[in-house]
Amino acid sequence: VLLAEVLTALLPRRGGLFFDGTCGGGGHAAAILEATSPDGFLWACDRDPAALEAAGARLARWKGRMDLRHGNFADAAGWVPRGRLNGALVDLGVSSPQLDDSARGFGFQHEGASLDMRMNPTVGATAADLVNTLPEEDLAELFRDNDEPAAKRIARAIVRERTSRPFRTTGALAGLAAAVAGRPGMRRHPATLVFQALRIRVNDEDGSLRRGLPALWSLLAPGGRLAIISFHSGEDRVVKEFMRVECRDFDAPEGAADQPHMRTPRAPRGRLVTRKPVEAGEAECSRNPRARCAKLRVMERL
Ligand SMILES: C[S@@+](CC[C@H](N)C(=O)[O-])C[C@H]1O[C@@H](n2cnc3c(N)ncnc32)[C@H](O)[C@@H]1O
């Protein structure tokens, strides 16, 4: 998504050094490699081994100009050079191949798919593990935090149901959400926010983003640009806040309310390239409905 907008923001040029933390199918990565030909370099990763394989195949012709690894972008500072890059990109969330592959359990369109949702299927608890073991209050909180209006009722129904029949498939959970919270004329499937909440928790997406932003920022040379594409308000809020703090000209005690007399002056570390988030145009949204939620924010390292 937002490919043209990302290129306008990152300005990849011949010889440029870039990082793509969510290379997925390699769409953005290919455009960056092309624009930095013949001697630029791209470090890139994805936590999904299947995505990495797809990206490897798509980017094969630039083989000598990239370092492609399986991993979380939050760990990038451990293997990507620091303080030298011209740009870093993260395009958050799930990819279309992940949503379309019924075996991954991200979507509720596939009836009998296993309720998994791990982007990296080699580690960690699945969505089914959470649904079958979390206490009712924790489930309700998880759904409520993701703006699900029927959070409490859905959590209660899950706990009642799982004692006799543990959840194994996406269809079982989607069916329960529809039975508990479905109303005639609803615009989206009644399980949408429940599935999204589980996916965010299963993959610790919030944690990766909070750890990842300072890590990616540390890779950039002065003048280098950080571009983040987010897909829901919770993510966008974290990105916006990180950028706000880097661009201001003082430090403030963490956690406390910001009071002028508590501020320690310092030079700003960044400059906002986008005052408001950049969104996809109508043409892209009608081609790809997922683009409708995408927000791009860009900041330049000073
Ligand atoms: C929207 S897709 C990216 C698409 C890609 N920009 C392209 O042009 O094809 C998001 C990808 O990010 C990956 N991902 C999400 N969070 C990640 C993280 N913390 N570290 C590494 N990869 C992550 C997912 O596995 C998925 O493949």
Short mmCIF file of C-alpha atoms and ligand atoms in Angstrom, two decimals:
data_model
loop_
_atom_site.label_atom_id
_atom_site.label_comp_id
_atom_site.label_asym_id
_atom_site.label_seq_id
_atom_site.Cartn_x
_atom_site.Cartn_y
_atom_site.Cartn_z
CA VAL A 1 0.00 0.00 0.00
CA LEU A 2 0.93 3.66 -0.43
CA LEU A 3 3.88 2.70 -2.62
CA ALA A 4 4.15 6.00 -4.50
CA GLU A 5 3.71 7.93 -1.25
CA VAL A 6 6.47 5.91 0.47
CA LEU A 7 8.87 6.56 -2.41
CA THR A 8 8.09 10.27 -2.33
CA ALA A 9 8.76 10.30 1.41
CA LEU A 10 11.91 8.15 1.49
CA LEU A 11 13.47 9.56 -1.71
CA PRO A 12 15.55 6.44 -2.51
CA ARG A 13 18.41 7.33 -4.84
CA ARG A 14 21.38 5.62 -6.45
CA GLY A 15 23.64 4.18 -3.77
CA GLY A 16 21.12 4.69 -0.95
CA LEU A 17 21.08 2.47 2.15
CA PHE A 18 17.65 1.34 3.36
CA PHE A 19 15.89 -0.98 5.80
CA ASP A 20 12.49 -2.62 5.25
CA GLY A 21 11.30 -4.16 8.51
CA THR A 22 8.19 -5.85 7.08
CA CYS A 23 9.21 -6.94 3.61
CA GLY A 24 6.17 -9.27 3.14
CA GLY A 25 5.83 -10.04 -0.56
CA GLY A 26 8.64 -7.58 -1.33
CA GLY A 27 6.62 -4.85 -3.08
CA HIS A 28 8.15 -1.85 -1.32
CA ALA A 29 11.54 -3.57 -1.17
CA ALA A 30 11.62 -4.12 -4.96
CA ALA A 31 10.82 -0.45 -5.60
CA ILE A 32 13.58 0.66 -3.20
CA LEU A 33 16.14 -1.71 -4.74
CA GLU A 34 15.22 -0.49 -8.21
CA ALA A 35 15.49 3.17 -7.21
CA THR A 36 18.87 2.70 -5.49
CA SER A 37 20.39 0.76 -8.42
CA PRO A 38 23.06 -0.06 -9.24
CA ASP A 39 24.89 0.05 -5.92
CA GLY A 40 22.43 0.78 -3.09
CA PHE A 41 21.85 -1.75 -0.33
CA LEU A 42 18.72 -3.00 1.44
CA TRP A 43 18.53 -4.76 4.78
CA ALA A 44 15.11 -6.39 5.16
CA CYS A 45 13.27 -8.79 7.41
CA ASP A 46 9.89 -10.36 8.07
CA ARG A 47 8.87 -12.48 11.03
CA ASP A 48 6.86 -14.79 8.76
CA PRO A 49 9.05 -17.46 7.11
CA ALA A 50 6.52 -17.87 4.25
CA ALA A 51 6.63 -14.12 3.50
CA LEU A 52 10.41 -14.21 3.56
CA GLU A 53 10.46 -16.99 1.00
CA ALA A 54 8.11 -15.04 -1.28
CA ALA A 55 10.23 -11.90 -0.89
CA GLY A 56 13.43 -13.87 -1.56
CA ALA A 57 12.00 -15.15 -4.86
CA ARG A 58 10.69 -11.76 -5.93
CA LEU A 59 13.90 -9.92 -5.05
CA ALA A 60 16.29 -12.60 -6.38
CA ARG A 61 17.69 -10.44 -9.14
CA TRP A 62 19.13 -7.99 -6.60
CA LYS A 63 20.70 -10.77 -4.55
CA GLY A 64 24.10 -9.17 -4.05
CA ARG A 65 22.54 -5.89 -2.89
CA MET A 66 20.49 -7.07 0.03
CA ASP A 67 20.57 -8.85 3.36
CA LEU A 68 17.22 -10.57 3.88
CA ARG A 69 16.57 -12.23 7.26
CA HIS A 70 13.87 -13.95 9.24
CA GLY A 71 13.14 -11.80 12.28
CA ASN A 72 11.29 -9.07 14.11
CA PHE A 73 12.06 -5.50 13.05
CA ALA A 74 12.26 -4.58 16.72
CA ASP A 75 15.60 -6.48 16.82
CA ALA A 76 17.04 -4.71 13.74
CA ALA A 77 19.65 -2.74 15.69
CA GLY A 78 21.37 -6.08 16.41
CA TRP A 79 22.28 -6.76 12.76
CA VAL A 80 21.68 -3.63 10.65
CA PRO A 81 24.38 -0.92 10.74
CA ARG A 82 23.45 1.98 13.05
CA GLY A 83 23.59 5.66 12.23
CA ARG A 84 24.23 5.10 8.51
CA LEU A 85 20.91 4.54 6.72
CA ASN A 86 19.06 6.93 4.41
CA GLY A 87 15.69 5.45 5.26
CA ALA A 88 13.75 2.81 7.18
CA LEU A 89 10.24 1.56 6.46
CA VAL A 90 7.71 -0.47 8.38
CA ASP A 91 4.36 -1.47 6.81
CA LEU A 92 2.56 -2.91 9.81
CA GLY A 93 -0.07 -5.59 10.24
CA VAL A 94 -0.98 -8.61 8.18
CA SER A 95 -0.45 -9.16 4.49
CA SER A 96 -2.99 -10.33 1.91
CA PRO A 97 -1.23 -13.71 1.51
CA GLN A 98 -1.50 -14.22 5.29
CA LEU A 99 -5.22 -13.33 5.26
CA ASP A 100 -5.89 -15.49 2.21
CA ASP A 101 -4.15 -18.63 3.49
CA SER A 102 -6.85 -20.42 5.47
CA ALA A 103 -4.31 -22.53 7.35
CA ARG A 104 -2.99 -19.40 9.13
CA GLY A 105 -6.29 -18.65 10.87
CA PHE A 106 -6.25 -14.85 10.43
CA GLY A 107 -9.59 -14.57 8.65
CA PHE A 108 -13.08 -15.70 9.56
CA GLN A 109 -14.07 -16.41 5.95
CA HIS A 110 -12.62 -19.92 6.09
CA GLU A 111 -14.93 -22.14 8.13
CA GLY A 112 -12.69 -24.94 9.34
CA ALA A 113 -9.36 -23.12 9.60
CA SER A 114 -7.36 -23.61 12.77
CA LEU A 115 -7.46 -20.62 15.11
CA ASP A 116 -3.73 -19.84 14.96
CA MET A 117 -2.90 -16.22 13.86
CA ARG A 118 0.85 -16.40 14.56
CA MET A 119 2.83 -14.43 11.98
CA ASN A 120 5.82 -16.50 13.01
CA PRO A 121 4.31 -19.99 13.34
CA THR A 122 7.52 -21.37 14.85
CA VAL A 123 7.04 -19.76 18.29
CA GLY A 124 4.49 -18.68 20.88
CA ALA A 125 0.88 -19.23 21.83
CA THR A 126 -1.87 -19.38 19.20
CA ALA A 127 -5.16 -17.49 19.25
CA ALA A 128 -6.86 -20.77 20.26
CA ASP A 129 -4.50 -21.04 23.27
CA LEU A 130 -5.56 -17.55 24.42
CA VAL A 131 -9.27 -18.07 23.80
CA ASN A 132 -9.23 -21.39 25.66
CA THR A 133 -7.15 -20.31 28.67
CA LEU A 134 -7.38 -16.57 29.43
CA PRO A 135 -9.65 -15.67 32.37
CA GLU A 136 -12.96 -14.10 31.39
CA GLU A 137 -11.95 -10.63 32.68
CA ASP A 138 -8.74 -10.70 30.62
CA LEU A 139 -10.62 -11.66 27.46
CA ALA A 140 -13.16 -8.90 28.09
CA GLU A 141 -10.35 -6.36 28.63
CA LEU A 142 -8.54 -7.49 25.48
CA PHE A 143 -11.68 -7.04 23.36
CA ARG A 144 -12.67 -3.78 25.10
CA ASP A 145 -9.22 -2.29 24.51
CA ASN A 146 -9.79 -2.93 20.82
CA ASP A 147 -13.09 -0.98 20.90
CA GLU A 148 -15.37 -4.04 20.74
CA PRO A 149 -18.71 -2.82 22.17
CA ALA A 150 -19.91 -6.32 23.15
CA ALA A 151 -16.57 -7.24 24.81
CA LYS A 152 -18.05 -8.45 28.08
CA ARG A 153 -20.84 -10.52 26.56
CA ILE A 154 -18.51 -12.16 24.04
CA ALA A 155 -15.96 -13.01 26.77
CA ARG A 156 -18.67 -14.51 28.95
CA ALA A 157 -20.03 -16.61 26.06
CA ILE A 158 -16.53 -17.86 25.18
CA VAL A 159 -15.88 -19.03 28.72
CA ARG A 160 -19.27 -20.76 28.92
CA GLU A 161 -18.73 -22.51 25.58
CA ARG A 162 -15.12 -23.57 26.06
CA THR A 163 -15.78 -25.64 29.18
CA SER A 164 -17.61 -28.19 27.05
CA ARG A 165 -16.08 -27.47 23.64
CA PRO A 166 -12.67 -25.76 23.43
CA PHE A 167 -12.25 -23.46 20.42
CA ARG A 168 -10.18 -24.91 17.62
CA THR A 169 -11.38 -23.20 14.44
CA THR A 170 -11.88 -19.66 13.21
CA GLY A 171 -15.43 -20.65 12.23
CA ALA A 172 -16.35 -21.60 15.81
CA LEU A 173 -15.19 -18.25 17.19
CA ALA A 174 -16.69 -16.21 14.34
CA GLY A 175 -19.99 -18.06 14.80
CA LEU A 176 -20.05 -17.32 18.52
CA ALA A 177 -19.33 -13.61 17.98
CA ALA A 178 -22.09 -13.45 15.36
CA ALA A 179 -24.57 -15.20 17.69
CA VAL A 180 -23.74 -12.91 20.63
CA ALA A 181 -23.13 -9.55 18.96
CA GLY A 182 -24.57 -9.79 15.45
CA ARG A 183 -27.28 -7.29 14.49
CA PRO A 184 -29.13 -6.91 11.20
CA GLY A 185 -27.52 -4.35 8.92
CA MET A 186 -24.05 -4.44 10.57
CA ARG A 187 -21.45 -3.09 8.15
CA ARG A 188 -18.67 -5.42 9.19
CA HIS A 189 -18.67 -9.01 10.42
CA PRO A 190 -19.42 -9.04 14.17
CA ALA A 191 -16.16 -10.95 14.79
CA THR A 192 -13.93 -8.33 13.13
CA LEU A 193 -12.71 -6.53 16.25
CA VAL A 194 -12.42 -9.76 18.27
CA PHE A 195 -10.19 -11.32 15.62
CA GLN A 196 -8.11 -8.15 15.34
CA ALA A 197 -7.65 -7.97 19.12
CA LEU A 198 -6.48 -11.59 19.25
CA ARG A 199 -4.09 -11.13 16.34
CA ILE A 200 -2.52 -8.05 17.94
CA ARG A 201 -2.03 -9.94 21.23
CA VAL A 202 -0.83 -13.23 19.69
CA ASN A 203 1.89 -11.35 17.81
CA ASP A 204 2.60 -8.78 20.54
CA GLU A 205 2.24 -6.15 17.84
CA ASP A 206 2.09 -3.28 20.31
CA GLY A 207 5.32 -4.44 22.01
CA SER A 208 7.16 -4.82 18.69
CA LEU A 209 6.12 -1.34 17.62
CA ARG A 210 7.13 0.31 20.90
CA ARG A 211 10.51 -1.46 20.88
CA GLY A 212 10.93 -1.13 17.14
CA LEU A 213 10.49 2.63 16.74
CA PRO A 214 13.61 3.64 18.73
CA ALA A 215 15.53 0.73 17.17
CA LEU A 216 14.75 1.83 13.63
CA TRP A 217 15.39 5.48 14.51
CA SER A 218 18.89 4.51 15.70
CA LEU A 219 19.74 3.09 12.25
CA LEU A 220 19.36 6.43 10.48
CA ALA A 221 22.09 8.86 9.47
CA PRO A 222 21.35 12.58 9.83
CA GLY A 223 18.86 13.41 7.07
CA GLY A 224 17.65 9.78 7.01
CA ARG A 225 13.89 9.20 7.09
CA LEU A 226 11.65 6.90 9.08
CA ALA A 227 8.36 5.92 7.38
CA ILE A 228 5.67 4.00 9.27
CA ILE A 229 2.42 2.71 7.79
CA SER A 230 -0.15 1.77 10.44
CA PHE A 231 -3.60 0.25 10.10
CA HIS A 232 -5.54 1.07 13.26
CA SER A 233 -5.86 3.96 15.66
CA GLY A 234 -3.92 2.23 18.48
CA GLU A 235 -0.85 1.86 16.26
CA ASP A 236 -1.11 5.33 14.80
CA ARG A 237 -1.27 6.83 18.30
CA VAL A 238 2.01 5.11 19.30
CA VAL A 239 3.75 6.31 16.11
CA LYS A 240 2.46 9.85 16.47
CA GLU A 241 3.56 10.07 20.10
CA PHE A 242 7.05 8.71 19.34
CA MET A 243 7.50 11.29 16.58
CA ARG A 244 6.15 14.11 18.74
CA VAL A 245 8.72 13.42 21.46
CA GLU A 246 11.65 13.17 19.01
CA CYS A 247 10.68 16.46 17.33
CA ARG A 248 10.25 18.56 20.46
CA ASP A 249 13.03 20.65 21.99
CA PHE A 250 12.93 19.43 25.58
CA ASP A 251 12.91 16.33 27.77
CA ALA A 252 10.19 15.83 30.37
CA PRO A 253 10.01 13.36 33.27
CA GLU A 254 8.45 10.14 32.03
CA GLY A 255 4.96 9.24 33.15
CA ALA A 256 4.21 12.58 34.85
CA ALA A 257 1.97 15.22 33.30
CA ASP A 258 4.01 17.59 31.15
CA GLN A 259 4.59 20.81 33.13
CA PRO A 260 6.69 23.64 31.73
CA HIS A 261 8.86 24.02 34.86
CA MET A 262 9.80 20.30 34.74
CA ARG A 263 11.21 20.51 31.20
CA THR A 264 14.90 20.16 30.36
CA PRO A 265 15.74 21.96 27.12
CA ARG A 266 17.54 19.99 24.40
CA ALA A 267 17.81 20.13 20.61
CA PRO A 268 15.08 18.36 18.61
CA ARG A 269 16.25 15.00 17.23
CA GLY A 270 13.76 14.86 14.38
CA ARG A 271 11.66 16.90 12.00
CA LEU A 272 8.18 15.88 10.85
CA VAL A 273 7.99 15.35 7.10
CA THR A 274 4.23 14.69 7.28
CA ARG A 275 2.28 17.00 9.60
CA LYS A 276 -0.85 14.91 9.03
CA PRO A 277 -0.79 11.21 8.17
CA VAL A 278 -0.82 10.47 4.44
CA GLU A 279 -3.75 8.29 3.35
CA ALA A 280 -4.40 6.28 0.21
CA GLY A 281 -6.28 7.87 -2.66
CA GLU A 282 -9.69 6.67 -3.88
CA ALA A 283 -8.19 4.69 -6.78
CA GLU A 284 -5.95 2.62 -4.48
CA CYS A 285 -8.76 2.09 -1.94
CA SER A 286 -11.13 0.71 -4.56
CA ARG A 287 -8.41 -1.61 -5.85
CA ASN A 288 -7.42 -2.68 -2.32
CA PRO A 289 -10.01 -2.09 0.45
CA ARG A 290 -7.34 -2.68 3.13
CA ALA A 291 -5.64 0.55 1.99
CA ARG A 292 -8.61 2.48 3.36
CA CYS A 293 -7.25 2.17 6.92
CA ALA A 294 -3.59 2.83 6.06
CA LYS A 295 -1.87 5.90 7.53
CA LEU A 296 1.70 6.87 6.66
CA ARG A 297 3.78 9.07 8.98
CA VAL A 298 7.31 10.18 8.16
CA MET A 299 10.00 11.86 10.25
CA GLU A 300 13.53 12.96 9.33
CA ARG A 301 16.55 12.51 11.59
CA LEU A 302 18.36 15.74 12.38
C1 LIG B 1 1.34 -5.42 5.17
S1 LIG B 1 2.55 -6.68 5.03
C2 LIG B 1 3.92 -5.92 4.26
C3 LIG B 1 3.84 -5.89 2.77
C4 LIG B 1 5.09 -5.40 2.09
N1 LIG B 1 5.42 -4.03 2.46
C5 LIG B 1 5.02 -5.53 0.59
O1 LIG B 1 5.26 -4.55 -0.11
O2 LIG B 1 4.71 -6.63 0.11
C6 LIG B 1 3.09 -6.83 6.67
C7 LIG B 1 4.16 -7.86 6.89
O3 LIG B 1 4.82 -7.50 8.10
C8 LIG B 1 5.18 -8.64 8.79
N2 LIG B 1 5.36 -8.22 10.19
C9 LIG B 1 4.43 -7.71 11.02
N3 LIG B 1 4.99 -7.38 12.19
C10 LIG B 1 6.32 -7.65 12.09
C11 LIG B 1 7.43 -7.50 12.96
N4 LIG B 1 7.28 -7.02 14.19
N5 LIG B 1 8.66 -7.85 12.50
C12 LIG B 1 8.81 -8.34 11.24
N6 LIG B 1 7.80 -8.52 10.39
C13 LIG B 1 6.56 -8.18 10.79
C14 LIG B 1 4.07 -9.61 8.52
O4 LIG B 1 4.50 -10.94 8.66
C15 LIG B 1 3.70 -9.28 7.07
O5 LIG B 1 4.37 -10.11 6.17
#
